[in-house]
PDB file of C-alpha atoms in Angstrom:
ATOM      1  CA  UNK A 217       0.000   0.000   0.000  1.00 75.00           C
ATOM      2  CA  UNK A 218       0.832   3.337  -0.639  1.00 75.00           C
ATOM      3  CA  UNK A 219       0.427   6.298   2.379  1.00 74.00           C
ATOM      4  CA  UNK A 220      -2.107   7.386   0.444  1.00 77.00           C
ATOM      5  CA  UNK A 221      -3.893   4.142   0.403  1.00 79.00           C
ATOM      6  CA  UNK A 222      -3.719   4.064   4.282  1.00 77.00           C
ATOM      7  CA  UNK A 223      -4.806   7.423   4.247  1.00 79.00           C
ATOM      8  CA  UNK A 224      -8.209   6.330   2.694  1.00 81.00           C
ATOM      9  CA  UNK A 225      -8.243   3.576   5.287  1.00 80.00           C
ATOM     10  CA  UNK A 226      -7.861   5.469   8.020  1.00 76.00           C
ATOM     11  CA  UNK A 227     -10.537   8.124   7.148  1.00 79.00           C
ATOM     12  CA  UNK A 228     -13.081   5.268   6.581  1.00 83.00           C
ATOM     13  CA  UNK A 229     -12.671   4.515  10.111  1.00 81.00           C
ATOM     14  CA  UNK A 230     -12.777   7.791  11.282  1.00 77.00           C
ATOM     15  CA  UNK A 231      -9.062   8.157  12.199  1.00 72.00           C
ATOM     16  CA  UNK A 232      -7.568  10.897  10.665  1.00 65.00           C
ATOM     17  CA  UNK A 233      -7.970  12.987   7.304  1.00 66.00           C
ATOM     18  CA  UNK A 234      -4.807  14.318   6.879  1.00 75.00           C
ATOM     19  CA  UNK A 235      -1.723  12.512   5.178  1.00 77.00           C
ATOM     20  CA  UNK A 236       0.655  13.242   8.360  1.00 78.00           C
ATOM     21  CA  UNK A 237      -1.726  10.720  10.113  1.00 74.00           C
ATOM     22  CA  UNK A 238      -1.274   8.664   7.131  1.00 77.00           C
ATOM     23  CA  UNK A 239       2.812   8.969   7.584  1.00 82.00           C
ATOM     24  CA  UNK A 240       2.958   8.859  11.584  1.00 83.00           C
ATOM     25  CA  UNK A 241       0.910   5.365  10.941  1.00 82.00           C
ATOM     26  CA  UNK A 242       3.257   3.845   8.556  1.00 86.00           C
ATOM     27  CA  UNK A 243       6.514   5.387  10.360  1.00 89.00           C
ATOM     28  CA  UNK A 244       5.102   3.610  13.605  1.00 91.00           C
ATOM     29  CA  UNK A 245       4.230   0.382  11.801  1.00 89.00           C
ATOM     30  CA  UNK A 246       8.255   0.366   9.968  1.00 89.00           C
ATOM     31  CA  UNK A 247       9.776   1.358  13.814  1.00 88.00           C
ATOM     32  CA  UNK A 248       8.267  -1.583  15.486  1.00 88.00           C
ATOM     33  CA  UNK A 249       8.601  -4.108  12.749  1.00 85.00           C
ATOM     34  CA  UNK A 250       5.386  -4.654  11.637  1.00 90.00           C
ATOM     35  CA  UNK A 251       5.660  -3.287   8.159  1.00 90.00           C
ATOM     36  CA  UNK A 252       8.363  -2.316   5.495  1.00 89.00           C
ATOM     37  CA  UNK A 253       9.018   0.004   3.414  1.00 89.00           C
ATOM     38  CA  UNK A 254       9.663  -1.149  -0.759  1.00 89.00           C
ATOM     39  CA  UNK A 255      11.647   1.372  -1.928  1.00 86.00           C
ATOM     40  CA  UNK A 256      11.203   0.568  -5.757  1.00 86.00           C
ATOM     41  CA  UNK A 257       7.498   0.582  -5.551  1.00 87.00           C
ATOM     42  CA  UNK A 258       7.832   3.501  -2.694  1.00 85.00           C
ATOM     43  CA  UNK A 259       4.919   1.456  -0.787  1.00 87.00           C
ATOM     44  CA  UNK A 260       4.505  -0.243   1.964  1.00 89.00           C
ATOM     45  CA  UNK A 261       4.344  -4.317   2.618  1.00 88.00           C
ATOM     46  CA  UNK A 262       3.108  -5.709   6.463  1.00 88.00           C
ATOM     47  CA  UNK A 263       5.943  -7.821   7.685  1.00 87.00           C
ATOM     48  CA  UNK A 264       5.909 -11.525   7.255  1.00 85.00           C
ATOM     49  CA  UNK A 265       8.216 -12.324   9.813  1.00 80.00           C
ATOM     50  CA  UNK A 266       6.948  -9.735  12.693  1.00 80.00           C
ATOM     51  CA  UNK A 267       9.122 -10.091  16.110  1.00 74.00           C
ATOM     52  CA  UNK A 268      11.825 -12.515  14.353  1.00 70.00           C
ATOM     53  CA  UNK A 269      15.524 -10.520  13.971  1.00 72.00           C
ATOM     54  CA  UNK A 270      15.784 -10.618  10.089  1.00 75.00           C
ATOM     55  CA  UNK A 271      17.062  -8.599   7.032  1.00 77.00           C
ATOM     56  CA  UNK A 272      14.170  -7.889   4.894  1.00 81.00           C
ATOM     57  CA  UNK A 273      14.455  -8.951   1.154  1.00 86.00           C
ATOM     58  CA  UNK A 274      11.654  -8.867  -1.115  1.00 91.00           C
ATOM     59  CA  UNK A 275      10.725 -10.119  -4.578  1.00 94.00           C
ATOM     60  CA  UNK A 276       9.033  -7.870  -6.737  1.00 95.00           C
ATOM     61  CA  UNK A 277       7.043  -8.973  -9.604  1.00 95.00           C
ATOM     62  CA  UNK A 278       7.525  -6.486 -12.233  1.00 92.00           C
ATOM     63  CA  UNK A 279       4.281  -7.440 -13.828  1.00 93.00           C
ATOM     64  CA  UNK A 280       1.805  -7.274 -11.165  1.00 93.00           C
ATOM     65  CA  UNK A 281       3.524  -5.311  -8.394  1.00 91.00           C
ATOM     66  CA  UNK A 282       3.391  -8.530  -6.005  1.00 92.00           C
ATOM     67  CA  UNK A 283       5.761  -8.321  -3.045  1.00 92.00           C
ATOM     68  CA  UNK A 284       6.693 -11.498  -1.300  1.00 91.00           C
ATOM     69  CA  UNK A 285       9.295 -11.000   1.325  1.00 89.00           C
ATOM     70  CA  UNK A 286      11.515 -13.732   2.025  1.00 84.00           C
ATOM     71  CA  UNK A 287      13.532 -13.997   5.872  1.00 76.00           C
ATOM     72  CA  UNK A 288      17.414 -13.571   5.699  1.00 74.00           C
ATOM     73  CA  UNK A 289      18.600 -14.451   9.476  1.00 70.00           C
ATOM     74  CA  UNK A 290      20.308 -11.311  11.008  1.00 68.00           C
ATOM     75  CA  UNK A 291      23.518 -13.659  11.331  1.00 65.00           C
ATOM     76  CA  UNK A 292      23.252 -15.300   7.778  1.00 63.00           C
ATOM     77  CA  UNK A 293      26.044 -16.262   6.320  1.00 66.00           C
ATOM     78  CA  UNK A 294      26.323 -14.703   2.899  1.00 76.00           C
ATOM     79  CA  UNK A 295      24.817 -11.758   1.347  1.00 76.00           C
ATOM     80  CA  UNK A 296      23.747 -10.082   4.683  1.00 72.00           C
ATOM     81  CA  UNK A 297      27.659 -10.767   5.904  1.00 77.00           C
ATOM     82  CA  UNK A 298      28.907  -9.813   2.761  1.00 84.00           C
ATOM     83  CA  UNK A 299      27.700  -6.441   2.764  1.00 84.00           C
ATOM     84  CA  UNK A 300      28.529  -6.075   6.654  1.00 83.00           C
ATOM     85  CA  UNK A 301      32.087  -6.749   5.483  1.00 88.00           C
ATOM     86  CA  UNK A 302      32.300  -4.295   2.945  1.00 92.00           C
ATOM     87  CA  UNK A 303      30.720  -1.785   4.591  1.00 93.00           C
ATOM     88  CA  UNK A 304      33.323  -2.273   7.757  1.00 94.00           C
ATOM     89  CA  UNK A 305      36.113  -2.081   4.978  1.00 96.00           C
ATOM     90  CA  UNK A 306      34.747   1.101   3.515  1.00 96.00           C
ATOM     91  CA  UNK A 307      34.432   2.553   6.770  1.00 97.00           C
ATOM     92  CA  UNK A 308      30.805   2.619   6.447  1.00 96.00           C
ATOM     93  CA  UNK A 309      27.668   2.267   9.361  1.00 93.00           C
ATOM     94  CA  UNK A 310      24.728   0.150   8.123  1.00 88.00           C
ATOM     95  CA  UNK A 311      21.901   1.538   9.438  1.00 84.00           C
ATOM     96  CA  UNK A 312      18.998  -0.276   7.566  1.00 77.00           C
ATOM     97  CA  UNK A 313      19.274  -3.315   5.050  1.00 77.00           C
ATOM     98  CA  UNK A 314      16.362  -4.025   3.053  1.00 78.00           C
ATOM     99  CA  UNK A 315      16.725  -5.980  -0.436  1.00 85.00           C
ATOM    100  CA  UNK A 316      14.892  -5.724  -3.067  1.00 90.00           C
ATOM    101  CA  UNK A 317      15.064  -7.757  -6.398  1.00 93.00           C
ATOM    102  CA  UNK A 318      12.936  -7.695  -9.446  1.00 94.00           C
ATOM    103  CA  UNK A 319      11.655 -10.384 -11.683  1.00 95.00           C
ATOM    104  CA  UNK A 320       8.512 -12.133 -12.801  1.00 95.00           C
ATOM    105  CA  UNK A 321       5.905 -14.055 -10.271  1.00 94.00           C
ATOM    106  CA  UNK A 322       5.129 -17.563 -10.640  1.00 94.00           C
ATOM    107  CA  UNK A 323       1.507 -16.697 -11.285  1.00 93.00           C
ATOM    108  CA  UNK A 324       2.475 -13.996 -13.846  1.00 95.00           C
ATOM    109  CA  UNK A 325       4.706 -16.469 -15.408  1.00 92.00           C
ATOM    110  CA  UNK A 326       1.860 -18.726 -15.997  1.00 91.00           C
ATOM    111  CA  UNK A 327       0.067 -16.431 -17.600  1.00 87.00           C
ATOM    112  CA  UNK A 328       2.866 -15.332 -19.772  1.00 81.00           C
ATOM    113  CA  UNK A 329       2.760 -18.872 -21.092  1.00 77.00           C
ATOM    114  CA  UNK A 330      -0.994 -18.700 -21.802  1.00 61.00           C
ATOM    115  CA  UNK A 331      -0.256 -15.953 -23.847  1.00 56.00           C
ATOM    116  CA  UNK A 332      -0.843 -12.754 -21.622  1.00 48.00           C
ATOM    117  CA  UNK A 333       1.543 -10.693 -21.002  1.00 50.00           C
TER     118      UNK A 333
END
């Protein structure tokens, strides 16, 4: 969602009207870990993993929009150690990690191969 579409959600329930509700919402939903942020589609994704110590990485369908976030382990060896190390060499202090990679969803991949695109 977009704060504009939580905007419209909180005026149906009577919550606020104006978009810094719509922004003090969101900001309290990212600072708690209850939802992200998705840079590329500058939108908003609830958290699949709420309460578990994880770097965020999401999959972004370039079709559809769909966001599925997958759970990198805050001590995962890898890509999430990988970065910590080059940041450390660079002389550089990591203050949020999110990933985000684009491609095609299984279900728009399906339909590619009926024929829609």
């Amino acid at each position: 969602l977009g704060a504009y579409d939580v905007l419209r959600g909180l005026q149906e329930d009577g919550l606020g009207a104006q978009p810094p509700a719509a922004y003090r919402a969101l900001d309290f939903l990212v600072e708690h870990g209850f939802a992200h942020r998705i840079e590329r589609l500058n939108a908003f994704v609830a958290c699949m993993h709420p309460g578990a110590g994880h770097v965020p990485a999401f999959m972004i369908c370039r079709h559809c929009r769909a966001v599925a976030e997958a759970c990198l382990p805050e001590d995962a060896p890898g890509l999430a150690n990988a970065l910590a190390q080059e940041a450390a060499a660079a002389g550089f202090q990591i203050e949020r990690r999110v990933l985000e990679a684009e491609g095609i969803c299984a279900r728009c991949r399906v339909d590619a191969g009926a024929g829609v695109s």
